[in-house]
């Protein structure tokens, strides 16, 4: 059996007062599409830089594609395509020259370059221009081509859709989905929860440098959960709904009640039929809702797998 | 490694070309001005200067053709041109780490020491080109100014090589500063500060007997182009300390860059 794409054990990295990561253990299997979620400063980029050997952990170890970063970093990097979250390119080089230069630093040939240029909408004319003339979105596209042009077995993408317009974001997610089916492991951090939900098999959530949970997207139970908002024509006590099984995070604001429903809606509808309902909105529970719930101050931590 | 070497040279190509041409023109203008001076007047002027000002002219006879032409290679303009080149190029590692450009390169399978070695080679090539520009300017001056006809082109070449060795030492110091500090501005600041202190130390050692024993600690103490242009040689007591400073600092930088974290938080 092949070793995991990423195997981190107890990774800890602190920077004085600044947060880093603390005791992060995480395994990403080959061929997985893995989403890494967290707010700014949660430790996502620090973890990624540790996984690339750009930073050294104070504790713990990490292996990438079976190569221990502490002893065999070059072999590991030969199998990785990486897009930094804070992309910095050489402004005086043209787009074409940038891609060629970065391709020559990688042992794998840039077999996917043309395909990626087409998917991301970078044209020949764009590549002839100096990178300093590029918009943020164009730089991001160039960075993506540079990271993925080698058809790397492991793609590590830090905020890959930043600066891209929605159409290109969608095309990128579809392209990554297709590549992952041919064996590419995709590990990416993102704030765009919809794309993580659409693409990923599993997600990890970090907060304050600690891993909150690692779950299959399907195991988050999002399919059965509903975000409910009910507005009554007159104030209704919270206790009137307490009889319904599966209501969580119940908030009341005047005549409006908001809560999460984790069970089938039949009993709720039966109770609501006895109350003066003025408006009712029942929406599928999204990953965004789940994250909001998890990141709520004082929310209990889930277990990391 | 060749990719990074090429990248470093491409990024600095305009700087290298401008400084090489500027250095050459400066040396040519100095050489051309020799035809218009009264050698005896210069000599007697220098003799009347107080030691604090006379120290700027070095140990050679500044009114002689070789002394006059050679002194131009330690003129503040010549020093600034070469100093600006090596400090700006040798601090690139710190600047690229600060901006994140290093992250893009070093996330490829390239050892940090090889990355730094390529940048070191680029500094060496650029320094050779700029020093070469200065040499060609002086050589052209020798060719067109009759009074400088007696100056040996080979001796001038040795003087320029000696100057390059001084700035190779400064490049090594800058590389070390770039590896030890966070941020390009800090690396430039440290390197420029060390260069200025070194220059001041050399000057003080020549005008103040108390400071004289400290003179050899300055890289500029080991370089007197007026004398070299006349004799055509650099003493072992001068080139060995300069070469050692360049090699030791550069090797230390290459060892330390392997241990350095090449990205921020």
PDB file of N, CA, C and O in Angstrom, chain B residues 175-223:
ATOM      1  N   UNK B 175      25.969  38.811   1.757  1.00  0.00           N
ATOM      2  CA  UNK B 175      25.290  37.504   1.692  1.00  0.00           C
ATOM      3  C   UNK B 175      25.004  36.990   3.100  1.00  0.00           C
ATOM      4  O   UNK B 175      23.916  36.488   3.388  1.00  0.00           O
ATOM      5  N   UNK B 176      26.008  37.130   3.958  1.00  0.00           N
ATOM      6  CA  UNK B 176      25.836  36.670   5.335  1.00  0.00           C
ATOM      7  C   UNK B 176      24.735  37.471   6.030  1.00  0.00           C
ATOM      8  O   UNK B 176      23.880  36.896   6.717  1.00  0.00           O
ATOM      9  N   UNK B 177      24.749  38.775   5.808  1.00  0.00           N
ATOM     10  CA  UNK B 177      23.701  39.619   6.403  1.00  0.00           C
ATOM     11  C   UNK B 177      22.332  39.220   5.863  1.00  0.00           C
ATOM     12  O   UNK B 177      21.337  39.197   6.607  1.00  0.00           O
ATOM     13  N   UNK B 178      22.266  38.877   4.580  1.00  0.00           N
ATOM     14  CA  UNK B 178      20.991  38.506   3.954  1.00  0.00           C
ATOM     15  C   UNK B 178      20.441  37.209   4.539  1.00  0.00           C
ATOM     16  O   UNK B 178      19.224  37.024   4.631  1.00  0.00           O
ATOM     17  N   UNK B 179      21.331  36.319   4.928  1.00  0.00           N
ATOM     18  CA  UNK B 179      20.898  35.038   5.495  1.00  0.00           C
ATOM     19  C   UNK B 179      20.540  35.181   6.974  1.00  0.00           C
ATOM     20  O   UNK B 179      19.646  34.502   7.474  1.00  0.00           O
ATOM     21  N   UNK B 180      21.233  36.092   7.646  1.00  0.00           N
ATOM     22  CA  UNK B 180      21.028  36.225   9.088  1.00  0.00           C
ATOM     23  C   UNK B 180      19.873  37.157   9.458  1.00  0.00           C
ATOM     24  O   UNK B 180      19.340  37.068  10.557  1.00  0.00           O
ATOM     25  N   UNK B 181      19.515  38.057   8.552  1.00  0.00           N
ATOM     26  CA  UNK B 181      18.469  39.023   8.894  1.00  0.00           C
ATOM     27  C   UNK B 181      17.170  38.690   8.170  1.00  0.00           C
ATOM     28  O   UNK B 181      17.175  37.934   7.207  1.00  0.00           O
ATOM     29  N   UNK B 182      16.093  39.267   8.664  1.00  0.00           N
ATOM     30  CA  UNK B 182      14.796  39.111   7.987  1.00  0.00           C
ATOM     31  C   UNK B 182      14.458  40.417   7.287  1.00  0.00           C
ATOM     32  O   UNK B 182      14.318  41.436   7.933  1.00  0.00           O
ATOM     33  N   UNK B 183      14.386  40.391   5.989  1.00  0.00           N
ATOM     34  CA  UNK B 183      14.025  41.593   5.249  1.00  0.00           C
ATOM     35  C   UNK B 183      15.200  42.161   4.477  1.00  0.00           C
ATOM     36  O   UNK B 183      16.326  42.244   4.991  1.00  0.00           O
ATOM     37  N   UNK B 184      14.923  42.528   3.225  1.00  0.00           N
ATOM     38  CA  UNK B 184      15.971  43.065   2.364  1.00  0.00           C
ATOM     39  C   UNK B 184      16.545  44.366   2.887  1.00  0.00           C
ATOM     40  O   UNK B 184      17.762  44.596   2.819  1.00  0.00           O
ATOM     41  N   UNK B 185      15.691  45.235   3.431  1.00  0.00           N
ATOM     42  CA  UNK B 185      16.169  46.536   3.897  1.00  0.00           C
ATOM     43  C   UNK B 185      17.166  46.365   5.035  1.00  0.00           C
ATOM     44  O   UNK B 185      18.173  47.073   5.109  1.00  0.00           O
ATOM     45  N   UNK B 186      16.916  45.406   5.907  1.00  0.00           N
ATOM     46  CA  UNK B 186      17.845  45.172   7.011  1.00  0.00           C
ATOM     47  C   UNK B 186      19.182  44.672   6.489  1.00  0.00           C
ATOM     48  O   UNK B 186      20.243  45.086   6.976  1.00  0.00           O
ATOM     49  N   UNK B 187      19.139  43.766   5.533  1.00  0.00           N
ATOM     50  CA  UNK B 187      20.384  43.232   4.976  1.00  0.00           C
ATOM     51  C   UNK B 187      21.187  44.346   4.320  1.00  0.00           C
ATOM     52  O   UNK B 187      22.406  44.449   4.516  1.00  0.00           O
ATOM     53  N   UNK B 188      20.501  45.191   3.547  1.00  0.00           N
ATOM     54  CA  UNK B 188      21.173  46.325   2.901  1.00  0.00           C
ATOM     55  C   UNK B 188      21.737  47.262   3.954  1.00  0.00           C
ATOM     56  O   UNK B 188      22.881  47.727   3.856  1.00  0.00           O
ATOM     57  N   UNK B 189      20.953  47.512   4.986  1.00  0.00           N
ATOM     58  CA  UNK B 189      21.391  48.409   6.051  1.00  0.00           C
ATOM     59  C   UNK B 189      22.644  47.902   6.749  1.00  0.00           C
ATOM     60  O   UNK B 189      23.604  48.644   6.957  1.00  0.00           O
ATOM     61  N   UNK B 190      22.631  46.609   7.076  1.00  0.00           N
ATOM     62  CA  UNK B 190      23.802  46.035   7.734  1.00  0.00           C
ATOM     63  C   UNK B 190      25.026  46.095   6.822  1.00  0.00           C
ATOM     64  O   UNK B 190      26.117  46.489   7.258  1.00  0.00           O
ATOM     65  N   UNK B 191      24.861  45.705   5.582  1.00  0.00           N
ATOM     66  CA  UNK B 191      25.998  45.668   4.656  1.00  0.00           C
ATOM     67  C   UNK B 191      26.534  47.075   4.405  1.00  0.00           C
ATOM     68  O   UNK B 191      27.759  47.299   4.431  1.00  0.00           O
ATOM     69  N   UNK B 192      25.639  48.026   4.177  1.00  0.00           N
ATOM     70  CA  UNK B 192      26.083  49.405   3.926  1.00  0.00           C
ATOM     71  C   UNK B 192      26.750  49.966   5.177  1.00  0.00           C
ATOM     72  O   UNK B 192      27.784  50.652   5.097  1.00  0.00           O
ATOM     73  N   UNK B 193      26.191  49.648   6.325  1.00  0.00           N
ATOM     74  CA  UNK B 193      26.784  50.124   7.572  1.00  0.00           C
ATOM     75  C   UNK B 193      28.180  49.577   7.779  1.00  0.00           C
ATOM     76  O   UNK B 193      29.109  50.311   8.154  1.00  0.00           O
ATOM     77  N   UNK B 194      28.344  48.295   7.511  1.00  0.00           N
ATOM     78  CA  UNK B 194      29.666  47.676   7.667  1.00  0.00           C
ATOM     79  C   UNK B 194      30.659  48.297   6.676  1.00  0.00           C
ATOM     80  O   UNK B 194      31.822  48.562   7.019  1.00  0.00           O
ATOM     81  N   UNK B 195      30.199  48.557   5.456  1.00  0.00           N
ATOM     82  CA  UNK B 195      31.078  49.174   4.446  1.00  0.00           C
ATOM     83  C   UNK B 195      31.521  50.565   4.900  1.00  0.00           C
ATOM     84  O   UNK B 195      32.709  50.912   4.799  1.00  0.00           O
ATOM     85  N   UNK B 196      30.594  51.333   5.417  1.00  0.00           N
ATOM     86  CA  UNK B 196      30.929  52.704   5.850  1.00  0.00           C
ATOM     87  C   UNK B 196      31.879  52.669   7.051  1.00  0.00           C
ATOM     88  O   UNK B 196      32.883  53.392   7.094  1.00  0.00           O
ATOM     89  N   UNK B 197      31.575  51.778   7.995  1.00  0.00           N
ATOM     90  CA  UNK B 197      32.439  51.667   9.181  1.00  0.00           C
ATOM     91  C   UNK B 197      33.839  51.204   8.763  1.00  0.00           C
ATOM     92  O   UNK B 197      34.857  51.706   9.265  1.00  0.00           O
ATOM     93  N   UNK B 198      33.876  50.290   7.818  1.00  0.00           N
ATOM     94  CA  UNK B 198      35.167  49.784   7.342  1.00  0.00           C
ATOM     95  C   UNK B 198      35.978  50.901   6.683  1.00  0.00           C
ATOM     96  O   UNK B 198      37.192  51.033   6.910  1.00  0.00           O
ATOM     97  N   UNK B 199      35.294  51.706   5.893  1.00  0.00           N
ATOM     98  CA  UNK B 199      35.974  52.820   5.225  1.00  0.00           C
ATOM     99  C   UNK B 199      36.479  53.822   6.279  1.00  0.00           C
ATOM    100  O   UNK B 199      37.626  54.295   6.220  1.00  0.00           O
ATOM    101  N   UNK B 200      35.631  54.120   7.242  1.00  0.00           N
ATOM    102  CA  UNK B 200      36.003  55.081   8.281  1.00  0.00           C
ATOM    103  C   UNK B 200      37.163  54.555   9.124  1.00  0.00           C
ATOM    104  O   UNK B 200      38.078  55.308   9.490  1.00  0.00           O
ATOM    105  N   UNK B 201      37.135  53.259   9.393  1.00  0.00           N
ATOM    106  CA  UNK B 201      38.210  52.644  10.188  1.00  0.00           C
ATOM    107  C   UNK B 201      39.544  52.776   9.467  1.00  0.00           C
ATOM    108  O   UNK B 201      40.579  53.102  10.083  1.00  0.00           O
ATOM    109  N   UNK B 202      39.527  52.539   8.175  1.00  0.00           N
ATOM    110  CA  UNK B 202      40.753  52.658   7.380  1.00  0.00           C
ATOM    111  C   UNK B 202      41.265  54.095   7.404  1.00  0.00           C
ATOM    112  O   UNK B 202      42.463  54.349   7.576  1.00  0.00           O
ATOM    113  N   UNK B 203      40.338  55.016   7.254  1.00  0.00           N
ATOM    114  CA  UNK B 203      40.721  56.434   7.251  1.00  0.00           C
ATOM    115  C   UNK B 203      41.329  56.828   8.606  1.00  0.00           C
ATOM    116  O   UNK B 203      42.405  57.442   8.674  1.00  0.00           O
ATOM    117  N   UNK B 204      40.646  56.430   9.669  1.00  0.00           N
ATOM    118  CA  UNK B 204      41.133  56.776  11.012  1.00  0.00           C
ATOM    119  C   UNK B 204      42.507  56.175  11.282  1.00  0.00           C
ATOM    120  O   UNK B 204      43.371  56.808  11.899  1.00  0.00           O
ATOM    121  N   UNK B 205      42.682  54.952  10.790  1.00  0.00           N
ATOM    122  CA  UNK B 205      43.969  54.283  11.036  1.00  0.00           C
ATOM    123  C   UNK B 205      45.129  55.006  10.348  1.00  0.00           C
ATOM    124  O   UNK B 205      46.278  54.869  10.747  1.00  0.00           O
ATOM    125  N   UNK B 206      44.806  55.774   9.315  1.00  0.00           N
ATOM    126  CA  UNK B 206      45.857  56.493   8.589  1.00  0.00           C
ATOM    127  C   UNK B 206      46.133  57.870   9.176  1.00  0.00           C
ATOM    128  O   UNK B 206      47.216  58.424   8.967  1.00  0.00           O
ATOM    129  N   UNK B 207      45.167  58.426   9.876  1.00  0.00           N
ATOM    130  CA  UNK B 207      45.367  59.788  10.402  1.00  0.00           C
ATOM    131  C   UNK B 207      45.536  59.823  11.917  1.00  0.00           C
ATOM    132  O   UNK B 207      45.871  60.855  12.481  1.00  0.00           O
ATOM    133  N   UNK B 208      45.295  58.701  12.578  1.00  0.00           N
ATOM    134  CA  UNK B 208      45.334  58.694  14.044  1.00  0.00           C
ATOM    135  C   UNK B 208      46.104  57.450  14.482  1.00  0.00           C
ATOM    136  O   UNK B 208      45.675  56.324  14.255  1.00  0.00           O
ATOM    137  N   UNK B 209      47.253  57.705  15.094  1.00  0.00           N
ATOM    138  CA  UNK B 209      48.147  56.587  15.428  1.00  0.00           C
ATOM    139  C   UNK B 209      47.506  55.594  16.394  1.00  0.00           C
ATOM    140  O   UNK B 209      47.816  54.401  16.363  1.00  0.00           O
ATOM    141  N   UNK B 210      46.623  56.099  17.238  1.00  0.00           N
ATOM    142  CA  UNK B 210      45.952  55.190  18.182  1.00  0.00           C
ATOM    143  C   UNK B 210      45.135  54.138  17.428  1.00  0.00           C
ATOM    144  O   UNK B 210      45.052  52.967  17.834  1.00  0.00           O
ATOM    145  N   UNK B 211      44.539  54.558  16.304  1.00  0.00           N
ATOM    146  CA  UNK B 211      43.683  53.648  15.537  1.00  0.00           C
ATOM    147  C   UNK B 211      44.458  52.834  14.499  1.00  0.00           C
ATOM    148  O   UNK B 211      43.890  51.943  13.855  1.00  0.00           O
ATOM    149  N   UNK B 212      45.719  53.115  14.365  1.00  0.00           N
ATOM    150  CA  UNK B 212      46.517  52.460  13.310  1.00  0.00           C
ATOM    151  C   UNK B 212      46.482  50.924  13.377  1.00  0.00           C
ATOM    152  O   UNK B 212      46.330  50.266  12.345  1.00  0.00           O
ATOM    153  N   UNK B 213      46.555  50.337  14.588  1.00  0.00           N
ATOM    154  CA  UNK B 213      46.535  48.849  14.627  1.00  0.00           C
ATOM    155  C   UNK B 213      45.223  48.259  14.127  1.00  0.00           C
ATOM    156  O   UNK B 213      45.174  47.080  13.753  1.00  0.00           O
ATOM    157  N   UNK B 214      44.171  49.057  14.114  1.00  0.00           N
ATOM    158  CA  UNK B 214      42.871  48.533  13.667  1.00  0.00           C
ATOM    159  C   UNK B 214      42.724  48.570  12.147  1.00  0.00           C
ATOM    160  O   UNK B 214      41.803  47.965  11.592  1.00  0.00           O
ATOM    161  N   UNK B 215      43.624  49.254  11.486  1.00  0.00           N
ATOM    162  CA  UNK B 215      43.539  49.414  10.037  1.00  0.00           C
ATOM    163  C   UNK B 215      43.363  48.116   9.262  1.00  0.00           C
ATOM    164  O   UNK B 215      42.473  48.012   8.400  1.00  0.00           O
ATOM    165  N   UNK B 216      44.141  47.087   9.574  1.00  0.00           N
ATOM    166  CA  UNK B 216      44.017  45.828   8.808  1.00  0.00           C
ATOM    167  C   UNK B 216      42.639  45.182   8.893  1.00  0.00           C
ATOM    168  O   UNK B 216      42.314  44.312   8.074  1.00  0.00           O
ATOM    169  N   UNK B 217      41.845  45.598   9.879  1.00  0.00           N
ATOM    170  CA  UNK B 217      40.488  45.027   9.967  1.00  0.00           C
ATOM    171  C   UNK B 217      39.572  45.570   8.870  1.00  0.00           C
ATOM    172  O   UNK B 217      38.502  45.019   8.609  1.00  0.00           O
ATOM    173  N   UNK B 218      39.996  46.652   8.243  1.00  0.00           N
ATOM    174  CA  UNK B 218      39.172  47.235   7.180  1.00  0.00           C
ATOM    175  C   UNK B 218      39.550  46.646   5.825  1.00  0.00           C
ATOM    176  O   UNK B 218      40.741  46.499   5.512  1.00  0.00           O
ATOM    177  N   UNK B 219      38.549  46.328   5.021  1.00  0.00           N
ATOM    178  CA  UNK B 219      38.858  45.800   3.678  1.00  0.00           C
ATOM    179  C   UNK B 219      39.558  46.868   2.832  1.00  0.00           C
ATOM    180  O   UNK B 219      40.396  46.545   1.976  1.00  0.00           O
ATOM    181  N   UNK B 220      39.256  48.125   3.091  1.00  0.00           N
ATOM    182  CA  UNK B 220      39.851  49.191   2.275  1.00  0.00           C
ATOM    183  C   UNK B 220      41.330  49.402   2.600  1.00  0.00           C
ATOM    184  O   UNK B 220      42.060  49.972   1.807  1.00  0.00           O
ATOM    185  N   UNK B 221      41.739  48.929   3.764  1.00  0.00           N
ATOM    186  CA  UNK B 221      43.138  49.045   4.162  1.00  0.00           C
ATOM    187  C   UNK B 221      44.039  48.197   3.264  1.00  0.00           C
ATOM    188  O   UNK B 221      45.242  48.428   3.182  1.00  0.00           O
ATOM    189  N   UNK B 222      43.424  47.219   2.606  1.00  0.00           N
ATOM    190  CA  UNK B 222      44.214  46.281   1.802  1.00  0.00           C
ATOM    191  C   UNK B 222      44.173  46.630   0.314  1.00  0.00           C
ATOM    192  O   UNK B 222      44.471  45.795  -0.531  1.00  0.00           O
ATOM    193  N   UNK B 223      43.774  47.848   0.034  1.00  0.00           N
ATOM    194  CA  UNK B 223      43.632  48.216  -1.389  1.00  0.00           C
ATOM    195  C   UNK B 223      44.120  49.630  -1.610  1.00  0.00           C
ATOM    196  O   UNK B 223      43.509  50.601  -1.132  1.00  0.00           O
TER     197      UNK B 223
END
